[in-house]
Short mmCIF file of C-alpha atoms and ligand atoms in Angstrom, two decimals:
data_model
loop_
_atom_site.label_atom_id
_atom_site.label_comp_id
_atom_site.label_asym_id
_atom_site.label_seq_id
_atom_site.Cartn_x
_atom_site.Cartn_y
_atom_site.Cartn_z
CA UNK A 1 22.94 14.23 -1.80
CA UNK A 2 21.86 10.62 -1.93
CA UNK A 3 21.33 8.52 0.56
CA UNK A 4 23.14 6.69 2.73
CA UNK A 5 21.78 3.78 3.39
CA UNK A 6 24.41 1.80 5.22
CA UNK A 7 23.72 4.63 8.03
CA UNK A 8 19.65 3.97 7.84
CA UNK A 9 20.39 0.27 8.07
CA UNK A 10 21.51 1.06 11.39
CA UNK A 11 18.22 2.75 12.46
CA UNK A 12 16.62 -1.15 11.57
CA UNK A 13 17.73 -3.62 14.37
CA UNK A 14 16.42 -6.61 12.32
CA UNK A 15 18.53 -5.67 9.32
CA UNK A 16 21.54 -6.85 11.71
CA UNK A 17 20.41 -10.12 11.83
CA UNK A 18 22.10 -13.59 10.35
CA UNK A 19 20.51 -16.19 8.68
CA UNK A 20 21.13 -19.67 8.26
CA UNK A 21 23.97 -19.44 10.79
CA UNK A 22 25.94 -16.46 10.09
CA UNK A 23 25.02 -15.52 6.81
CA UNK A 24 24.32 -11.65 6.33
CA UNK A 25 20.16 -10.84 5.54
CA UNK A 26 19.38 -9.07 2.49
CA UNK A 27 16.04 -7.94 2.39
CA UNK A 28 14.46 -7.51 -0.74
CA UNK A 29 10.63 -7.78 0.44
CA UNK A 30 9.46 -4.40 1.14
CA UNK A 31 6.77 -4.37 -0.85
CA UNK A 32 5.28 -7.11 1.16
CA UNK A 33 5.72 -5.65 4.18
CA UNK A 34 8.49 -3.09 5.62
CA UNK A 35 10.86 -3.38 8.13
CA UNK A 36 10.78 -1.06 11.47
CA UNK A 37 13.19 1.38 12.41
CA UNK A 38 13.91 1.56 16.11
CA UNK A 39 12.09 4.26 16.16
CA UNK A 40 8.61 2.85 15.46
CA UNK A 41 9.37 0.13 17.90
CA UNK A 42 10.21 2.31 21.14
CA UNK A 43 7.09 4.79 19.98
CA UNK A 44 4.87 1.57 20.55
CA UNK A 45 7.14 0.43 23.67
CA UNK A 46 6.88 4.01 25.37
CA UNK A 47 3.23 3.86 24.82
CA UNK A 48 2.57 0.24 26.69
CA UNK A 49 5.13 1.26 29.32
CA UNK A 50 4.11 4.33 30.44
CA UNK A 51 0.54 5.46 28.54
CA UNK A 52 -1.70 2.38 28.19
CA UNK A 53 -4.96 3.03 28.93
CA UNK A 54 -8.29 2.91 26.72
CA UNK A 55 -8.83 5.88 24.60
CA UNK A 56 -11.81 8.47 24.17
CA UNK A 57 -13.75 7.01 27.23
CA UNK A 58 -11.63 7.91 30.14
CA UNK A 59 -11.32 11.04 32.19
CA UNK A 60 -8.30 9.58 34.06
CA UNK A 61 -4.42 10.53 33.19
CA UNK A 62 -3.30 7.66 31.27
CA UNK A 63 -6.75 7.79 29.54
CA UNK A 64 -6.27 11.41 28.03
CA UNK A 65 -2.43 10.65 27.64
CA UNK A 66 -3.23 7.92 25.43
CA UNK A 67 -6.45 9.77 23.40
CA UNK A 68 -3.96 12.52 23.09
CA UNK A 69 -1.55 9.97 21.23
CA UNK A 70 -3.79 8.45 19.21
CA UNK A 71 -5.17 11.49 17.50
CA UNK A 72 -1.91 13.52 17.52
CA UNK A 73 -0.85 10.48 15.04
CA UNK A 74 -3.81 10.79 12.98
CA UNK A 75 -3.14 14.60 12.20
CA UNK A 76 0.84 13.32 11.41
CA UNK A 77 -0.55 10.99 8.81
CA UNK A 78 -3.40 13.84 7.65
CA UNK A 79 -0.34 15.93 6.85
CA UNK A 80 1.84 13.65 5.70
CA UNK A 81 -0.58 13.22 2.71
CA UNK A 82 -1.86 16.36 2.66
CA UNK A 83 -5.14 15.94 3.52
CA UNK A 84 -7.48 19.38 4.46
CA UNK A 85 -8.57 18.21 7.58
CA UNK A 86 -7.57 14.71 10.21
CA UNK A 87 -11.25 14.13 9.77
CA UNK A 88 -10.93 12.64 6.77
CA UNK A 89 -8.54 9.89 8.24
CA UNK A 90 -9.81 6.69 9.32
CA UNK A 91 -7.83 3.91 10.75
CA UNK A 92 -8.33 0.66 9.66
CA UNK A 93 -6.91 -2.57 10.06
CA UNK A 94 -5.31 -2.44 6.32
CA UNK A 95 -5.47 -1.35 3.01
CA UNK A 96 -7.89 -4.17 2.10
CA UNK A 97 -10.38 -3.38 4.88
CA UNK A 98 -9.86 0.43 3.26
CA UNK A 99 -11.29 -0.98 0.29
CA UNK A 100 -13.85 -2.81 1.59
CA UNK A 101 -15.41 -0.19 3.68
CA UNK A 102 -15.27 1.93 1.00
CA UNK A 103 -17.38 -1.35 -1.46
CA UNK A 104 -19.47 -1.46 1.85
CA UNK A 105 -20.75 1.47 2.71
CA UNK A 106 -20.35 3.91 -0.41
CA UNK A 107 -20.67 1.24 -2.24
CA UNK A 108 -24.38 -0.35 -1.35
CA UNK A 109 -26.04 3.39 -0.81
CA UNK A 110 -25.00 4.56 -3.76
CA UNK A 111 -24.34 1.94 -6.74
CA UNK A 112 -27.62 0.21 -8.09
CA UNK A 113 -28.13 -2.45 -10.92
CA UNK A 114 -26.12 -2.21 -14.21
CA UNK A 115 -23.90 0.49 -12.70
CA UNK A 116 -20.63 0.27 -14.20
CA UNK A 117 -17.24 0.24 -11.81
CA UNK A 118 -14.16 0.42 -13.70
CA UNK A 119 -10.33 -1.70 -12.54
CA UNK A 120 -7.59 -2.26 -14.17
CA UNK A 121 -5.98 -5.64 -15.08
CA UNK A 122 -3.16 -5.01 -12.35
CA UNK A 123 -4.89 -4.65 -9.23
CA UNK A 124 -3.85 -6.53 -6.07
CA UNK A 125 -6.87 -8.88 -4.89
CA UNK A 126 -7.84 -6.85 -2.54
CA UNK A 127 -8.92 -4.15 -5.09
CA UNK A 128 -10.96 -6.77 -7.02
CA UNK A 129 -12.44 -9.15 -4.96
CA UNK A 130 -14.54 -6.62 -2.49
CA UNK A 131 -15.88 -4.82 -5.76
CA UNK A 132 -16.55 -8.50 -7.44
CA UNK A 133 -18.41 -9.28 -3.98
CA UNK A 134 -20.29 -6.37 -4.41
CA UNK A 135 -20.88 -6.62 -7.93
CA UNK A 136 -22.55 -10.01 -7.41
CA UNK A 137 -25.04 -8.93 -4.81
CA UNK A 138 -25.86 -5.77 -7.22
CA UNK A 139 -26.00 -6.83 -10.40
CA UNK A 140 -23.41 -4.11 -11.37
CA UNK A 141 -20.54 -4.03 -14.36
CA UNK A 142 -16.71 -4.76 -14.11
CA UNK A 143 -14.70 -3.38 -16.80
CA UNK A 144 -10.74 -3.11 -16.26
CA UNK A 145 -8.35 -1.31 -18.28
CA UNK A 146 -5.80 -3.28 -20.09
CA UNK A 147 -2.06 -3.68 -19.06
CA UNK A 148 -0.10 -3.53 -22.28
CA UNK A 149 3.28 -5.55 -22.53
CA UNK A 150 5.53 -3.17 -21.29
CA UNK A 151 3.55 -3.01 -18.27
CA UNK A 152 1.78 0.35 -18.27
CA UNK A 153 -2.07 0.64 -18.19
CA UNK A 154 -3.58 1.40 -21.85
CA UNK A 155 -5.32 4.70 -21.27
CA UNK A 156 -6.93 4.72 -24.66
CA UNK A 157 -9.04 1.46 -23.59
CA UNK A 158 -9.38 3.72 -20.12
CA UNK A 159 -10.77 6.85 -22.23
CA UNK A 160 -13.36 4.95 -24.11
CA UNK A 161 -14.48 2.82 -20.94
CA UNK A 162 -15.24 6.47 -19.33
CA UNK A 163 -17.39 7.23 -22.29
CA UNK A 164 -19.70 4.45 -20.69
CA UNK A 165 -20.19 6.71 -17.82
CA UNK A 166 -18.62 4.66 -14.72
CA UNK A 167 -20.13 5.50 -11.26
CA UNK A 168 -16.32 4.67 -10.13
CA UNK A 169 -12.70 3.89 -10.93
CA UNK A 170 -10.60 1.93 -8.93
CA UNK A 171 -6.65 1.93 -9.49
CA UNK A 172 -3.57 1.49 -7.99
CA UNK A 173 -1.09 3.90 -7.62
CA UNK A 174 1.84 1.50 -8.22
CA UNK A 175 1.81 -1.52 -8.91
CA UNK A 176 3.29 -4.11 -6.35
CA UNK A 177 4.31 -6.80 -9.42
CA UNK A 178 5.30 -4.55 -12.47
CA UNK A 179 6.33 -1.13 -10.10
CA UNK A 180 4.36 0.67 -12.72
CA UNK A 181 3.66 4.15 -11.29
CA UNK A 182 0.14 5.24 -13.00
CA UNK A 183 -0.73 8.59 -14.30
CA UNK A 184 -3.26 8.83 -11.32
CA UNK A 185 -3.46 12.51 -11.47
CA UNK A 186 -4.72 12.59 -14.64
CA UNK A 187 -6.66 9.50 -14.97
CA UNK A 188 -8.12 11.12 -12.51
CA UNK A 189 -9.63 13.88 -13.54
CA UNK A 190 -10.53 12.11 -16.71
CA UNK A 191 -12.45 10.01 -14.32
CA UNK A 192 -14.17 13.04 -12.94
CA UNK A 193 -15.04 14.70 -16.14
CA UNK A 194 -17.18 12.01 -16.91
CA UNK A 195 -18.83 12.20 -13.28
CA UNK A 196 -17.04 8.86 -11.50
CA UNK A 197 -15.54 9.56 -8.07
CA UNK A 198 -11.95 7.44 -8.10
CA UNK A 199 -10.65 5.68 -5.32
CA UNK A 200 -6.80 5.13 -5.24
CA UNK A 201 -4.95 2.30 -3.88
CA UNK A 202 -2.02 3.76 -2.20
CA UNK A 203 -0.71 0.54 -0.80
CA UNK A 204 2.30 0.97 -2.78
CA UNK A 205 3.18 5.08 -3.06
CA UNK A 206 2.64 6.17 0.00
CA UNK A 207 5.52 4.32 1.28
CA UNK A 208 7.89 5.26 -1.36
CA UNK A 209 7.24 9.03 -2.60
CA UNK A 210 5.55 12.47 -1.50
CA UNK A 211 1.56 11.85 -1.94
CA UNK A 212 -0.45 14.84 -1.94
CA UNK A 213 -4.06 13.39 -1.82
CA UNK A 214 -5.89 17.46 -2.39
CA UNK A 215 -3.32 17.85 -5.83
CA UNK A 216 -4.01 14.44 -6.89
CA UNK A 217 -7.93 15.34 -6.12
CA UNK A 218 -8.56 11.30 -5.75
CA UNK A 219 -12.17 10.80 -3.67
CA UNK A 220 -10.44 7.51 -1.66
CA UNK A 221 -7.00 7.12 -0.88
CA UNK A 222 -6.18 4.01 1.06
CA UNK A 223 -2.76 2.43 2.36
CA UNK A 224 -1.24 0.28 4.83
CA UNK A 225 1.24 1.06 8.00
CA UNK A 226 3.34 -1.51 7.62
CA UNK A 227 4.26 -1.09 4.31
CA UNK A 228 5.98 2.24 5.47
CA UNK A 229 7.74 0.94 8.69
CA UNK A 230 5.26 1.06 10.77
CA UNK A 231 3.09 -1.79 12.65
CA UNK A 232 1.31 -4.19 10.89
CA UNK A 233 -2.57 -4.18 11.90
CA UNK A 234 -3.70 -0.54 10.72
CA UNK A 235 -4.43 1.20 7.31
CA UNK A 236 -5.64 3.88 6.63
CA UNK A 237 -9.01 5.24 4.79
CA UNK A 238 -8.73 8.62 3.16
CA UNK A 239 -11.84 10.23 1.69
CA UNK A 240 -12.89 13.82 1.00
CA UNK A 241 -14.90 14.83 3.96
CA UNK A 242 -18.16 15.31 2.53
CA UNK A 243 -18.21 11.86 1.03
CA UNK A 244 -17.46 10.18 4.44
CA UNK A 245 -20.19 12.84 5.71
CA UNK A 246 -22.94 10.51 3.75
CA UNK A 247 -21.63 7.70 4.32
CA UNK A 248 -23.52 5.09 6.82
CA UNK A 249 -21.39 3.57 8.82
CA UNK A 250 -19.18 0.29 8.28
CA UNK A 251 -19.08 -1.73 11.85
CA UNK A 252 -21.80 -0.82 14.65
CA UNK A 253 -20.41 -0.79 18.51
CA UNK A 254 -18.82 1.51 20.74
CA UNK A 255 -17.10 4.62 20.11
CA UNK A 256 -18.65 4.82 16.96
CA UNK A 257 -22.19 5.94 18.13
CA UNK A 258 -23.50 9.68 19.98
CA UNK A 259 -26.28 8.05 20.60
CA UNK A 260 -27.95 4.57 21.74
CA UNK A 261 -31.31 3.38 22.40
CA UNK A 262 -32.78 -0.49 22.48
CA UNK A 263 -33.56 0.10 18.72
CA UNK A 264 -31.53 3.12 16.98
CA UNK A 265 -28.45 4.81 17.13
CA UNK A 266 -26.97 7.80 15.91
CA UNK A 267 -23.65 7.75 14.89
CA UNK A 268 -20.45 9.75 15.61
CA UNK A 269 -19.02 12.52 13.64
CA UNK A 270 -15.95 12.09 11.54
CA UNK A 271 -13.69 10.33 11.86
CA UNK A 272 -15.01 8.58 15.09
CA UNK A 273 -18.40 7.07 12.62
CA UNK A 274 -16.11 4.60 11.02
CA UNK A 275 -13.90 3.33 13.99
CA UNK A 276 -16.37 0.55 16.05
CA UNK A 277 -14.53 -0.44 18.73
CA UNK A 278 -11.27 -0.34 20.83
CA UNK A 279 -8.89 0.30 17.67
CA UNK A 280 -5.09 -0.15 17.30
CA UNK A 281 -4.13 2.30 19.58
CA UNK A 282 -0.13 1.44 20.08
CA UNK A 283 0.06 0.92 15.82
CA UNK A 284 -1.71 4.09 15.25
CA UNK A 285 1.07 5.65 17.49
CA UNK A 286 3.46 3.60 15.74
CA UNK A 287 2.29 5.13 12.49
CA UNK A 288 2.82 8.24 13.31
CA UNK A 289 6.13 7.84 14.71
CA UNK A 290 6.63 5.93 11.02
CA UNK A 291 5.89 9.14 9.67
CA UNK A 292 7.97 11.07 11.49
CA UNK A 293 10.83 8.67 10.56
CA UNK A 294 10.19 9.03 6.81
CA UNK A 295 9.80 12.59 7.03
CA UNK A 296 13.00 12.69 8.48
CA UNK A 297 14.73 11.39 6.30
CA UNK A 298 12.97 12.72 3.13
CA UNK A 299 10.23 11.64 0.58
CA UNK A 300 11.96 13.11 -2.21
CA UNK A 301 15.60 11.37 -1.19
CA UNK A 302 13.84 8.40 -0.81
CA UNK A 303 12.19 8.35 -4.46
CA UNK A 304 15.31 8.77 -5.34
CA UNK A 305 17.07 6.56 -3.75
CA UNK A 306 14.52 3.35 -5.05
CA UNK A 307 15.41 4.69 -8.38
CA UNK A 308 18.88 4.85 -8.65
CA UNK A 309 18.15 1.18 -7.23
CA UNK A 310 16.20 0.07 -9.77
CA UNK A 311 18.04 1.53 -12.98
CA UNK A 312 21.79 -0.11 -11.03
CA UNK A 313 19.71 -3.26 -10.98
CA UNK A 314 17.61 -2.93 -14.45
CA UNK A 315 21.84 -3.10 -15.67
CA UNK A 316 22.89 -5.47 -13.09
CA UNK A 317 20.35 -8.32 -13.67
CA UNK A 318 20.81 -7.62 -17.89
CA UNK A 319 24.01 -9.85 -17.21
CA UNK A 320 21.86 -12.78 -16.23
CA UNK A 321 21.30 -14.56 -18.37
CA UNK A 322 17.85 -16.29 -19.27
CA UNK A 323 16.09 -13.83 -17.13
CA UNK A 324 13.00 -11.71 -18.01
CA UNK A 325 11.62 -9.15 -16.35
CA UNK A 326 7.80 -8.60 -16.81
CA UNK A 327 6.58 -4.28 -17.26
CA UNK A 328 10.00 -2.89 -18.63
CA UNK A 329 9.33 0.73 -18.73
CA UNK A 330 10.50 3.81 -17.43
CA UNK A 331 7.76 5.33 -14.84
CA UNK A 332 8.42 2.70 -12.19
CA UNK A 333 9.65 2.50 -8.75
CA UNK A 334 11.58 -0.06 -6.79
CA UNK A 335 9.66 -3.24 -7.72
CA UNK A 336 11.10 -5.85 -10.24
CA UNK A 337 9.28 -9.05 -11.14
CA UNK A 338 11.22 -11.74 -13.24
CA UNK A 339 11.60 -15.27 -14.31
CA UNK A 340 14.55 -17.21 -14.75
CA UNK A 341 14.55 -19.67 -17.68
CA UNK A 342 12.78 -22.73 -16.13
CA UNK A 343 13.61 -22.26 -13.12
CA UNK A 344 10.40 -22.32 -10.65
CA UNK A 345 10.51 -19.00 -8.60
CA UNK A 346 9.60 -21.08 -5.47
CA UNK A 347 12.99 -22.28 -5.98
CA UNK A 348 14.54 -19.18 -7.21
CA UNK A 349 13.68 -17.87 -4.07
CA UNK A 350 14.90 -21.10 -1.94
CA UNK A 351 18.29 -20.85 -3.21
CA UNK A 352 18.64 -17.13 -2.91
CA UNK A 353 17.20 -17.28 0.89
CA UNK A 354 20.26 -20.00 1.20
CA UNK A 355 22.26 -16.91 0.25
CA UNK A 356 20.70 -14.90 2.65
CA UNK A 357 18.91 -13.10 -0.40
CA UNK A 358 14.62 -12.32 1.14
CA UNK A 359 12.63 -11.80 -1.94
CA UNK A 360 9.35 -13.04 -2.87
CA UNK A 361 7.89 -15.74 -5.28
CA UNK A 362 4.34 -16.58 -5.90
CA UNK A 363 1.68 -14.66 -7.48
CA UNK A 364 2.04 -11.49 -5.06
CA UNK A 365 -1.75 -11.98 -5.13
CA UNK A 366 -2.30 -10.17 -8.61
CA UNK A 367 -3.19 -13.87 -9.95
CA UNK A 368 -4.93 -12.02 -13.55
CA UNK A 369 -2.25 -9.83 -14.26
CA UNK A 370 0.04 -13.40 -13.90
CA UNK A 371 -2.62 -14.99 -16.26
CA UNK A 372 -2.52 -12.16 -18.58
CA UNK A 373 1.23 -12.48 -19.02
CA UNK A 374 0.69 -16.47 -19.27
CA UNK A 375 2.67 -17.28 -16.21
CA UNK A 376 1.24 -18.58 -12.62
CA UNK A 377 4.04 -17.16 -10.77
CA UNK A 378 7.15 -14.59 -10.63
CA UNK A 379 10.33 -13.80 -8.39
CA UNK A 380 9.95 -10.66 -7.29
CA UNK A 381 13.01 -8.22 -5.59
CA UNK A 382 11.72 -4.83 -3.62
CA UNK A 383 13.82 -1.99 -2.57
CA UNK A 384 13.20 0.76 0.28
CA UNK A 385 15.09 3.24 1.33
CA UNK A 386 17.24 0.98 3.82
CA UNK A 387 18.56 -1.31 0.46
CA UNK A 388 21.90 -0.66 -1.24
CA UNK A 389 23.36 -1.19 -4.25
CA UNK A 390 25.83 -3.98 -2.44
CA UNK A 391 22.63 -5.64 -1.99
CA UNK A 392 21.32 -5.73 -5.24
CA UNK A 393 25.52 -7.28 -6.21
CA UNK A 394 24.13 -10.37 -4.01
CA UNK A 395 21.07 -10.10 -5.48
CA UNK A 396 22.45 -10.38 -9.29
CA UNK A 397 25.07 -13.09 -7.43
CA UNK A 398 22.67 -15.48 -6.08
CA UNK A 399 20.60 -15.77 -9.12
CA UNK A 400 24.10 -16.89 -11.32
CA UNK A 401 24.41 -19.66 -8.48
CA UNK A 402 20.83 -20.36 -8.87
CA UNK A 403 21.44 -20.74 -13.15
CA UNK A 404 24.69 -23.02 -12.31
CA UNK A 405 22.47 -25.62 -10.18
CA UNK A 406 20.30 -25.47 -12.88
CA UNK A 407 22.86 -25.92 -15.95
C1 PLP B 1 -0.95 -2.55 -4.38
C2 PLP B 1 -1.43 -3.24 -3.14
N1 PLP B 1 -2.70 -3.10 -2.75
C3 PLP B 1 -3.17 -3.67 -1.64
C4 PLP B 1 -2.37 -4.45 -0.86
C5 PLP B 1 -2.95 -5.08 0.36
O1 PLP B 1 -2.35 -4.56 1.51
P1 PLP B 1 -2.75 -5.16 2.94
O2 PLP B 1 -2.47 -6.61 2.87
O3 PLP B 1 -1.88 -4.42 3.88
O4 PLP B 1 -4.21 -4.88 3.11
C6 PLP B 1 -1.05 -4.66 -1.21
C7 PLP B 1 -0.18 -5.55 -0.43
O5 PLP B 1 0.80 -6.08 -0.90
C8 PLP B 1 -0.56 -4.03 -2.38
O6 PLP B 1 0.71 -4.18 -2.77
#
């Protein structure tokens, strides 16, 4: 059985709303950021009602109440991806702070000059810049492995780039422009054969399919909450315990420390070592209760779901004319990036959001994989598990006004 997502739409207040006085929203921006079911939203409401209260300092009710939250999400989201142990789950503020703690701290005790770190040529910024930042101050290498024009990564390139013995590989699992889903599994272990640790950025699969971060083996695994329905403001770090282990830490303060004097500290154990500071207690709550929801529901029906989506609209938006779509291939989720004849997609997207239509246009901050196609900028249209195919029939609608105005 499929899913219904006229019923889940009902789970997603916002999705009621009208725009532009009494038109009907269609969201097709997921892959920027989610929407929230009711359920994530009265998870973080109960909590500020009835449980706030700092957490892991307190010896009071509402103190333990609220430490008892907090961590009782973290082993949700340890399970949810399979991790061994909710030690190896830090909260963050993002994916991109996931990144750069990883650049940070793994990063400066163990790369030295000349190492080599090896991306690939469709990496969201924020799986570039903190290894370019890094790579500056080090003297290391960037290599990236080549998109090919159908969108998928060219592992040949990616086999003889491992012969130069990387100290890491950075990847996405999907990618938020082309909705390429990589071979990570296997790239991988390639990876690992030649003695790199890989980190993967899950900003993109986590939210969409069943991620099993002990099968997939990967060293790092980092994604965001609110690309999954929960709360914007928290991410998540995964990393095989013994690598956190000898890691230093990221931020110094409180929480983060067993031990203070006027000139040294000892830090925390896992996960505590890498959370300075009071952290996001209501989102991590929130996340959890995002979790629940998706598990409810059902990874696998979800996958599903986003690609029954995308092959209706792959035939759908074929009948529009002048439009391309950049990374045609078949290992993709719900993600489609296009341009429409000359049509600017700042515009594209104006007239669709006059129709109600919420996609994105711009350069969904993958600026060298837009430069590698030789464009600056692309429409993109996102599915979760709350879209329909009615709304991809406004979708393909809107763009044939949008070719009219433009003759
Ligand atoms: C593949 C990918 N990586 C990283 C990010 C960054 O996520 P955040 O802005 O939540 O840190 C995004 C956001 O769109 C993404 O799609």
């Amino acid at each position: 059985m499929g899913l219904d997502s006229k019923f889940i739409k009902n789970d997603f207040p916002i999705l009621k709303r009208e725009i532009r006085s009494g038109i009907p929203l269609v969201y097709l921006d997921s892959t920027a950021t989610a929407q929230k079911p009711q359920q994530v939203i009265d998870a973080m409401d109960n909590y500020y009602q009835f449980h706030n209260a700092n957490i892991h300092r307190g010896v009071h009710t509402l103190a333990e109440e609220a430490t008892g939250m907090y961590e009782n999400a973290r082993k949700k989201i340890a399970d949810f991806i399979h991790a061994k142990s909710e030690k190896e789950i830090i909260y963050t503020r993002n994916t991109t702070e996931s990144i750069n703690l990883v650049a940070y701290s793994w990063g400066r005790k163990n790369l030295k000059e000349g190492d080599l770190i090896i991306l690939t040529e469709m990496e969201h910024h924020s799986n570039l810049v903190p290894w370019q930042i890094l790579a500056s101050e080090k003297n290391l290498i960037l290599d990236f492995i080549p998109v090919t024009e159908d969108g998928l990564l060219d592992l040949v390139v990616y086999k003889e780039l491992l012969q130069k013995k990387p100290a890491i590989v950075a990847f996405t699992h999907m990618s938020n422009v082309l909705g390429t889903i990589n071979p990570v599994k296997e790239m991988i272990d390639w990876a690992h054969q030649a003695g790199a640790i890989a980190l993967i950025d899950g900003a993109q699969s986590v939210p969409h399919f069943s991620v099993n971060v002990q099968d997939l083996n990967a060293d790092f695994y980092v994604f965001s909450a609110h690309k999954m329905c929960g709360p914007t403001g928290i991410g998540i770090l995964y990393g095989k315990e013994k690598l956190l282990d000898s890691m230093p830490p990221f931020l110094g303060g409180g929480d983060m420390i067993k031990k203070v004097q006027l000139r040294s500290f000892k830090p925390n154990d896992l996960p505590h070592k890498f959370e300075a500071g009071t952290p996001a207690i209501a989102e991590a709550i929130g996340t959890g209760a995002a979790v629940d929801y998706l598990l409810s529901i059902g990874m696998d029906k979800i996958a599903l779901h986003e690609h029954e989506l995308a092959d209706y609209a792959f035939k759908k938006l074929a009948l529009v004319e002048n439009l391309k779509i950049f990374g045609k291939n078949n290992h993709r989720g719900g993600v489609i990036s296009f341009e429409l004849g000359i049509i600017h997609p700042h515009d594209v997207a104006q007239i669709l959001d006059h129709q109600g239509i919420a996609v994105r246009a711009g350069h969904h901050c993958a600026m060298p994989l837009h430069e590698k196609f030789g464009i600056p900028a692309t429409t993109r249209a996102s599915f979760y598990l709350y879209n329909s195919f009615e709304d991809i029939d406004q979708l393909v609608a809107g763009l044939l006004v949008a070719n009219d105005m433009f003759g």
